[in-house]
Coordinates of C-alpha atoms in Angstrom, one line a residue:
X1 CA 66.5 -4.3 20.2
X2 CA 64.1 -1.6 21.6
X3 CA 63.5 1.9 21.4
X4 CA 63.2 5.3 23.2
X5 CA 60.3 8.0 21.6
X6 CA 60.3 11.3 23.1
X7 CA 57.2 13.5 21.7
X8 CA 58.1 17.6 21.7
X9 CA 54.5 18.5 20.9
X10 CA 55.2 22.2 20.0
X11 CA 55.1 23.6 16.6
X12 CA 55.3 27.6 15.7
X13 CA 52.2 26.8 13.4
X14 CA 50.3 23.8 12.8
X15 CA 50.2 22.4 9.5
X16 CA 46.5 21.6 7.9
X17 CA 46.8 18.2 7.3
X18 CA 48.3 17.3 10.5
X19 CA 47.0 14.3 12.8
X20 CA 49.5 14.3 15.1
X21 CA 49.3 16.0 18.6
X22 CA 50.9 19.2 18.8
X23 CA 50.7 22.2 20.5
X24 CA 50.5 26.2 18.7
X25 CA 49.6 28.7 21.4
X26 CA 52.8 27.3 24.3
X27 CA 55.7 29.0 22.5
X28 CA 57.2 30.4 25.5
X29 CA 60.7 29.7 26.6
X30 CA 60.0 29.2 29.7
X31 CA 57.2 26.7 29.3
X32 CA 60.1 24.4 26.7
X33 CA 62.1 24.3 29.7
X34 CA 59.9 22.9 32.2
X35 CA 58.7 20.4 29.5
X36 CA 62.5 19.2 28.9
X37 CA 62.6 18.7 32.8
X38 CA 59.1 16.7 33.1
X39 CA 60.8 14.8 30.3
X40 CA 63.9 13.8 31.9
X41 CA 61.4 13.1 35.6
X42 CA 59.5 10.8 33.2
X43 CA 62.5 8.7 32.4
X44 CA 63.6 8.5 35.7
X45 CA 60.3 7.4 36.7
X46 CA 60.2 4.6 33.9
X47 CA 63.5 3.2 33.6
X48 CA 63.7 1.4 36.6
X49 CA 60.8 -1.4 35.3
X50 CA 61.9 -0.5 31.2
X51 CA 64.4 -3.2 31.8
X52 CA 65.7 -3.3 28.0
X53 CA 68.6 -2.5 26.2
X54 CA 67.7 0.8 24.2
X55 CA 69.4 0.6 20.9
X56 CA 67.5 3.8 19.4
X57 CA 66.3 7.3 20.6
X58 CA 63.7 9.3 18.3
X59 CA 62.9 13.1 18.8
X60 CA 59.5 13.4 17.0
X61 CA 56.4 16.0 16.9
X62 CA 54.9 18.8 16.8
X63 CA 58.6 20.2 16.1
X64 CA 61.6 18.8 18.4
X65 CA 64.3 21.6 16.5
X66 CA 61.7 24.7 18.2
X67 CA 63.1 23.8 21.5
X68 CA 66.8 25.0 19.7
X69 CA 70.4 23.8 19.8
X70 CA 71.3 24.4 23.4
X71 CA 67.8 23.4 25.0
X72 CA 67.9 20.0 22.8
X73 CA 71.6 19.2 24.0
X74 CA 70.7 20.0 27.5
X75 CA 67.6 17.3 26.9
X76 CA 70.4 14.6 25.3
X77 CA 72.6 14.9 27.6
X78 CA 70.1 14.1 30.5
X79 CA 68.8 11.5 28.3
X80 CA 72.1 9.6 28.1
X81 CA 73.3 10.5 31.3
X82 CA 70.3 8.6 32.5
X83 CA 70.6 5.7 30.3
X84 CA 74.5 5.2 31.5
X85 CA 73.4 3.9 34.7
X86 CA 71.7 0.8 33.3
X87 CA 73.6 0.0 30.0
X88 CA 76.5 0.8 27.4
X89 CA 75.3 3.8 25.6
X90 CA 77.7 2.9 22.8
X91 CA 74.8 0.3 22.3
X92 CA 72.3 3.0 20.8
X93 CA 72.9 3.2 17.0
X94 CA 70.8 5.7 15.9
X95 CA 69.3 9.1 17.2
X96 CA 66.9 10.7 14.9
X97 CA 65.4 14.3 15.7
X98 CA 62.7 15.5 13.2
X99 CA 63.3 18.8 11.9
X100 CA 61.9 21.8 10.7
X101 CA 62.8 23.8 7.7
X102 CA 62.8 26.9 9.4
X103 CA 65.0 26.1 12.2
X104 CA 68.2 24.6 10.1
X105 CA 70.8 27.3 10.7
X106 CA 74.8 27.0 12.1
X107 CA 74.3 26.5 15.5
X108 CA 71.7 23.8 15.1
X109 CA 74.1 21.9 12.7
X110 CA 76.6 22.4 14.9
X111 CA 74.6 20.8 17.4
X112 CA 73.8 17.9 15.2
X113 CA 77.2 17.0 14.2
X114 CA 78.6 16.5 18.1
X115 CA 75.8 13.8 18.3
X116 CA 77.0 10.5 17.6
X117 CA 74.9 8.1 15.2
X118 CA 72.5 11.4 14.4
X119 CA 70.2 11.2 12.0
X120 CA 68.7 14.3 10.8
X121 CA 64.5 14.1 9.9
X122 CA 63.4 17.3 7.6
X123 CA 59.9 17.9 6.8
X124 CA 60.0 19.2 3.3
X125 CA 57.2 18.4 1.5
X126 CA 57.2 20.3 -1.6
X127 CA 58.8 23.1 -3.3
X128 CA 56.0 24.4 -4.5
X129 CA 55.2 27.6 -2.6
X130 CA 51.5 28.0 -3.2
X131 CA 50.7 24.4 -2.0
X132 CA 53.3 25.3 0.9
X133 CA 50.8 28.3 0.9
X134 CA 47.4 26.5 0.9
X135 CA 48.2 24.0 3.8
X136 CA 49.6 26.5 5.9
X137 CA 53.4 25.7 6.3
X138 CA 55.0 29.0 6.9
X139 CA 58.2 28.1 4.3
X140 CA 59.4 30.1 1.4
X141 CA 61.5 28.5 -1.1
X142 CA 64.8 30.4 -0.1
X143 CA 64.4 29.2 2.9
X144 CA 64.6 25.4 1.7
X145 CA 66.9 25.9 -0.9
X146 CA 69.2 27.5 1.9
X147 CA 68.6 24.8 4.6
X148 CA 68.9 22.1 2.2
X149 CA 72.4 23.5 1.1
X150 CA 74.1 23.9 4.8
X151 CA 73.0 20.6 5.7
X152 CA 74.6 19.3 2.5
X153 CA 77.7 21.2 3.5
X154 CA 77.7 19.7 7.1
X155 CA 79.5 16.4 8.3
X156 CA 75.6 14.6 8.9
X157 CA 75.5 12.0 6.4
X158 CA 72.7 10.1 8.3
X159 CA 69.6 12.3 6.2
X160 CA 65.9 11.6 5.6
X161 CA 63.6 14.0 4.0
X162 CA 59.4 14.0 3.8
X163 CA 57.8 14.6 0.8
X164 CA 53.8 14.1 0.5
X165 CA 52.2 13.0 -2.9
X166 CA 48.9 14.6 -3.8
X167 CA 48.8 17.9 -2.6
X168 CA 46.6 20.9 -3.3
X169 CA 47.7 22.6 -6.5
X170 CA 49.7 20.0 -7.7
X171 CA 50.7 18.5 -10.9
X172 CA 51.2 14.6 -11.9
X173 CA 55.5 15.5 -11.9
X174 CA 55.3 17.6 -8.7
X175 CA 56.8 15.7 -6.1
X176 CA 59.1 14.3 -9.1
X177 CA 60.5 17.4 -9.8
X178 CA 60.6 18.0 -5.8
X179 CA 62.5 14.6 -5.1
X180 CA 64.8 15.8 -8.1
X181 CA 65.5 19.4 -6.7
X182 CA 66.0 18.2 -3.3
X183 CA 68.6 15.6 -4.0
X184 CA 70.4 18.2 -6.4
X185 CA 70.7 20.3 -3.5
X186 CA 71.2 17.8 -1.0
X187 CA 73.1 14.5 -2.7
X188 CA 73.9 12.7 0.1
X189 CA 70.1 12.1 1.3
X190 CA 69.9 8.6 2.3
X191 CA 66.8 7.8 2.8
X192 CA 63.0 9.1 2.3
X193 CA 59.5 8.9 3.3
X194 CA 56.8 9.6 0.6
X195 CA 53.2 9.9 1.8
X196 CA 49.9 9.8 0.4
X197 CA 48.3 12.9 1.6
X198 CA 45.3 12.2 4.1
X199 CA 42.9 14.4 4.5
X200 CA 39.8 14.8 6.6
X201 CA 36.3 15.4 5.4
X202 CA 36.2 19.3 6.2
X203 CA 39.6 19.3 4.6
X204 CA 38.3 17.4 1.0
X205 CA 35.6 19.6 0.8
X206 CA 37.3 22.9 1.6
X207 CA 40.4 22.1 -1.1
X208 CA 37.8 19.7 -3.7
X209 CA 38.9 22.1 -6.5
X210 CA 42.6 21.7 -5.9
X211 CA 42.8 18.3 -4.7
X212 CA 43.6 15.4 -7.9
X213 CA 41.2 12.7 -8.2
X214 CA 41.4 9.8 -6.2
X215 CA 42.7 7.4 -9.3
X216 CA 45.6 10.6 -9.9
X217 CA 46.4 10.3 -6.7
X218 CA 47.8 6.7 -7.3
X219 CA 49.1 7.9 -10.2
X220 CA 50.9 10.9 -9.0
X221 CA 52.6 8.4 -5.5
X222 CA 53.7 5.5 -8.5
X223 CA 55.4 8.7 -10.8
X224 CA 57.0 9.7 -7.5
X225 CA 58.3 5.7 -6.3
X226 CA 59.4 4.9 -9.9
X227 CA 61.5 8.1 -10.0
X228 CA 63.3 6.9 -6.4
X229 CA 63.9 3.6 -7.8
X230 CA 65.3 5.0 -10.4
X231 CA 67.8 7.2 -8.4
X232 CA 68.4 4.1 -6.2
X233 CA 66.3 4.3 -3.2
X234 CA 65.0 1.0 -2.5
X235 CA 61.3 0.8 -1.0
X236 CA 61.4 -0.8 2.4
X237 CA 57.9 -0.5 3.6
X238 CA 55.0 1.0 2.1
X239 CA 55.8 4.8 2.8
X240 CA 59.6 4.4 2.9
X241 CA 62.7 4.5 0.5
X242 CA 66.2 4.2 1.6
X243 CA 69.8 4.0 0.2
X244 CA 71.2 0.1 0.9
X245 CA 71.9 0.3 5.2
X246 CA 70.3 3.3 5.7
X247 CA 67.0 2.3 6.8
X248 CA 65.2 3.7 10.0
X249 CA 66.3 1.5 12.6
X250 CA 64.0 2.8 15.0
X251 CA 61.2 2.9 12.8
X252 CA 61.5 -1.2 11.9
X253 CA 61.2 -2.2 15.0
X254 CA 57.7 -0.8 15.2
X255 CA 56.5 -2.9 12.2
X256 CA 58.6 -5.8 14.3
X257 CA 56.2 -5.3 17.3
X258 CA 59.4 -4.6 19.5
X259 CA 59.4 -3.1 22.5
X260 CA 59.6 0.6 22.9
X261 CA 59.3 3.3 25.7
X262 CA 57.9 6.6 24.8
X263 CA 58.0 9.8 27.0
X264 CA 55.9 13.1 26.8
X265 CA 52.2 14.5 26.8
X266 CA 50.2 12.0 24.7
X267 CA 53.3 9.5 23.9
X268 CA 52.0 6.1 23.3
X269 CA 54.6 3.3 24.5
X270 CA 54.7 -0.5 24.5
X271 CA 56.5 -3.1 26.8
X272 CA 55.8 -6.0 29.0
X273 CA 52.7 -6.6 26.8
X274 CA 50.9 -3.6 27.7
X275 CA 50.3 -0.3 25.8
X276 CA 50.2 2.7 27.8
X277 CA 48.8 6.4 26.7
X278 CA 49.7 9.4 29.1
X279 CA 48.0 12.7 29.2
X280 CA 47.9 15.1 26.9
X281 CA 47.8 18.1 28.3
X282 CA 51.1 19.9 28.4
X283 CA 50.6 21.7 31.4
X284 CA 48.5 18.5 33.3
X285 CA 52.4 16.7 32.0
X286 CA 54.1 19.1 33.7
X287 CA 52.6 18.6 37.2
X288 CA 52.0 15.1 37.4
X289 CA 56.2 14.7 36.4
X290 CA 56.5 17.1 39.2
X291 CA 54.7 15.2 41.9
X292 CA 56.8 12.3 40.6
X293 CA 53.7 10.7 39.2
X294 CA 53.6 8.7 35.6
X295 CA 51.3 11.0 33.4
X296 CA 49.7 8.2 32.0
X297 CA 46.0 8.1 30.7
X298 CA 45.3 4.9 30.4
X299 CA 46.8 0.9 29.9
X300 CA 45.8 -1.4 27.7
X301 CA 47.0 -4.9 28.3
X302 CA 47.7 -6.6 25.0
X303 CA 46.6 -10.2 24.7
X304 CA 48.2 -13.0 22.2
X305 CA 45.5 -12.8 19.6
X306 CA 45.9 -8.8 19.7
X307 CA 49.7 -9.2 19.2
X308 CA 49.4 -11.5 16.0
X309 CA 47.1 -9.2 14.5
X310 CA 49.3 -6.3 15.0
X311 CA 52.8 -8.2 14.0
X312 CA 50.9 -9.4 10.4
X313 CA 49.3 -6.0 9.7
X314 CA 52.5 -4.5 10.3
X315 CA 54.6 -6.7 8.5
X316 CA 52.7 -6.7 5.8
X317 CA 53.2 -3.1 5.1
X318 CA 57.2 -3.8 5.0
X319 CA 58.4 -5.1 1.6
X320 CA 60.2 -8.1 3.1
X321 CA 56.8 -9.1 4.9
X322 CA 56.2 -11.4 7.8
X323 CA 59.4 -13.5 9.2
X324 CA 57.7 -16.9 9.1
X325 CA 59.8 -18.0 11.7
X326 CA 60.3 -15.4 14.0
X327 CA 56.0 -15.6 14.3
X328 CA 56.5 -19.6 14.7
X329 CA 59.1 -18.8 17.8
X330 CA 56.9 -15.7 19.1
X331 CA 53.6 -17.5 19.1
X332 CA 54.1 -21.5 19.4
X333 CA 52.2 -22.1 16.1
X334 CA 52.7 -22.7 12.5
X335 CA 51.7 -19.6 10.2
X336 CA 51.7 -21.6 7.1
X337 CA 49.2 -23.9 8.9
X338 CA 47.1 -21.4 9.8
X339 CA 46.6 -19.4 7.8
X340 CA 47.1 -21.6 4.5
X341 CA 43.4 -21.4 3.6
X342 CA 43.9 -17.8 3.1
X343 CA 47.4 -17.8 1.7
X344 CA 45.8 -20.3 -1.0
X345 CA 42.5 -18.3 -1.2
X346 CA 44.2 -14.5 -2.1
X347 CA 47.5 -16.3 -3.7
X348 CA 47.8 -13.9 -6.3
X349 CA 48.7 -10.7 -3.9
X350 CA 51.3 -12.7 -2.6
X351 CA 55.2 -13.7 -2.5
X352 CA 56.1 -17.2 -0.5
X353 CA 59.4 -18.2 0.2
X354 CA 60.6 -20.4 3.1
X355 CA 60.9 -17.5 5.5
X356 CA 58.6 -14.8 4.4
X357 CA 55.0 -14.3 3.1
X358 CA 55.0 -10.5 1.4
X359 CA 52.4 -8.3 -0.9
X360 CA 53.5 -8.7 -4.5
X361 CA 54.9 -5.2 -5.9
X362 CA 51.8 -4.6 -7.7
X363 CA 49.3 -4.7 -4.9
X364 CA 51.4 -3.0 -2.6
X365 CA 49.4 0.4 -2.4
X366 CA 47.2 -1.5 -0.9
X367 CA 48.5 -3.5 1.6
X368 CA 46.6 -2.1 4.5
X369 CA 43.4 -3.8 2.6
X370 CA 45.1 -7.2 1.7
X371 CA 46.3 -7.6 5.3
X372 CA 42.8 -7.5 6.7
X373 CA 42.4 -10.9 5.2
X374 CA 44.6 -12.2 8.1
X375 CA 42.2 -9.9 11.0

C-alpha cells in the first residue's frame, strides 16, 4: 500500500494562517500549463526506481481546483496513463483533490463524477463571514451555501470538509453551528477534519483581541468533537472524523510510515528509506523537469532509530495507536520490552491491549506531548 502526492502550489489568494507552500502572484494560464507538464516529466523521471504498487493519488495545495476541470483531467489522465505501464490501475482506491469553495461549479462536478474512487476535499472552514473576512479567505456565504448544495446534488458520495476551531471572532458554538449547517446542506458528508487553529507570533499579536483564550480554545475543539460524535462521525486520529469506511486511505498510510512518492515544487516524498525535498521555486521546477532533471533539494537518508521515532509519534496521534506487531515485524524487537518502563511510568494516558498501545480519550488533545515520552 503506497501513495502518489501531487502538490499544485497556486492559490488565487493566500489564506493568513496558512503554512503550507503556495504560490499568489503565478495565476496565469499559461504558467498552470507548463506546471501540469513538469508534473507529468517528474513522474516519468521517478517511476522507473518508485517500484511500488500506488493504491492512492492526492491533489493537494495551494489550490489543485484553480488549475480547472479540463486542465485537471488533462493532468489525470497523464497520471494514469503513466501508471498503466507498470501496474493495474484498478488497484488505486482512492483519488482525493482538495478543493476550493470558489471553484465548485457544473463543469468541475462534472469533472469529478467521471473519476472513479474520487473523493472530493473542500476547505470550508466557517460560515461565519467576518472571520472568513479577518483571515483573508475571499468567500461569501452564498457562495458556500450554493457549492455545498450542487455537490450535495451530484453523484460524489466520497466527501470531506475542513472546518478550523478557534478562529478570530468566534463564539464557543461556532464551528457547532458550522458542522450543523454544513451537514444540513450537504448530508451525505462522510468524513471531516477539525483543526486547532495555529497561528504565528505576528499573527497572535495582530488578532489578540479576537482570538479565545488558550483554555477556550480546548473548550471550543471538544464542543465541536462531541457534536460529531454525536452525529456519528467517529474520531480516527487526532484531527480526523469519519463515517464507518470512509477514512482517508491516503492519509493513514502516512501515520503508517508507508511509502509514498510526491511530485511538484517543494513536495516532500519518502521511499527506499530516504526522504527527498525538491525545489521550490515554481519556475526553477519548470526547467529542471525540462532538462529531464529530478528537481530535488535535498535527501535525507532515514536511519532505523529515526523510523521508530517517526512510526510511534505518528501512531500515537491515531485513535487505534501503535500496531504492536506490525513494530515487532518492522524492527526485529519487542515494544512491550522496550519500552515497558515507560508504558509502566505514564500508565494512566494509556490503553494496552495485545496489539495496540493508544492515548486514552481524555488525553488525546495532547497526544503530540504524551508521545514524546517514547523520543
Amino acid at each position: 500500500m503506497s501513495g502518489l502526492y501531487i502538490h499544485i502550489p497556486f492559490c488565487t489568494y493566500k489564506c493568513s494562517y496558512c503554512n503550507f507552500y503556495s504560490v499568489v502572484n503565478m495565476n496565469d494560464r499559461e504558467i498552470y500549463k507548463n506546471y501540469v507538464e513538469a508534473l507529468i516529466a517528474e513522474l516519468k523521471l521517478r517511476i522507473n526506481d518508485y517500484k511500488k504498487e500506488i493504491n492512492t493519488i492526492y491533489f493537494g495545495g495551494g489550490t489543485p481546483s484553480v488549475l480547472n476541470a479540463n486542465l485537471l483531467k488533462y493532468l489525470l489522465d497523464n497520471i494514469l496513463n503513466i501508471l498503466k505501464n507498470y501496474q493495474d490501475i484498478k488497484l488505486i482506491k482512492e483519488i482525493t483533490i482538495e478543493s476550493n469553495i470558489n471553484d465548485i461549479n457544473g463543469e468541475y462536478i462534472n469533472f469529478l463524477e467521471s473519476v472513479e474512487n474520487i473523493r472530493i476535499s473542500l476547505g470550508l472552514q466557517t460560515f461565519n463571514e467576518k472571520s472568513l473576512y479577518l483571515i483573508n479567505r475571499h468567500t461569501e456565504l452564498g457562495e458556500i451555501v450554493n457549492a455545498l448544495k450542487l455537490l450535495n446534488a451530484s453523484s460524489i458520495e466520497n466527501i470531506s470538509l475542513d472546518f478550523i476551531s478557534g478562529l478570530p471572532l468566534n463564539d464557543k458554538l461556532q464551528t457547532k453551528r458550522d458542522i450543523i449547517k454544513a451537514l444540513e446542506l450537504l448530508p451525505k458528508t462522510k468524513h471531516i477534519s477539525l483543526y486547532y487553529l495555529e497561528l504565528t507570533k505576528s499573527l497572535e499579536e495582530k488578532w489578540k483581541d479576537y482570538l479565545p483564550k488558550e483554555e477556550e480554545s480546548v473548550e471550543y475543539y471538544e464542543t465541536a468533537s462531541n457534536t460529531l460524535k454525536d452525529l456519528g462521525f467517529m474520531r480516527y486520529e487526532i484531527s480526523n472524523y469519519a463515517i464507518n469506511n470512509y477514512e482517508s486511505i491516503h492519509n493513514s498510510n502516512y501515520w503508517k510510515l508507508k511509502n509514498y512518492l510526491s511530485l511538484g515544487a517543494s513536495a516532500v516524498g519518502y521511499y527506499n528509506n530516504k526522504r527527498y525535498e525538491n525545489i521550490k521555486s515554481v519556475k526553477t521546477y519548470i526547467e529542471h523537469t525540462k532538462q529531464n532533471k529530478k528537481p530535488i533539494k535535498e535527501i535525507e537518508y532515514i536511519d532505523k532509530e529515526t523510523q521508530k521515532k517517526e512510526l510511534i509519534f505518528l501512531s500515537l496521534r491515531t485513535v487505534k495507536g501503535i500496531d504492536i506487531n506490525n513494530y515487532n515485524n518492522l524492527f526485529k524487537e519487542n515494544f512491550r520490552d522496550k519500552y515497558s518502563s515507560i508504558i509502566k511510568d505514564n500508565k494512566n494516558y494509556f490503553l494496552i491491549t495485545d496489539e495496540y498501545l493508544s492515548i486514552k480519550e481524555n488525553y488525546f488533545n495532547y497526544a503530540d506531548e504524551i508521545s514524546l515520552l517514547f523520543l
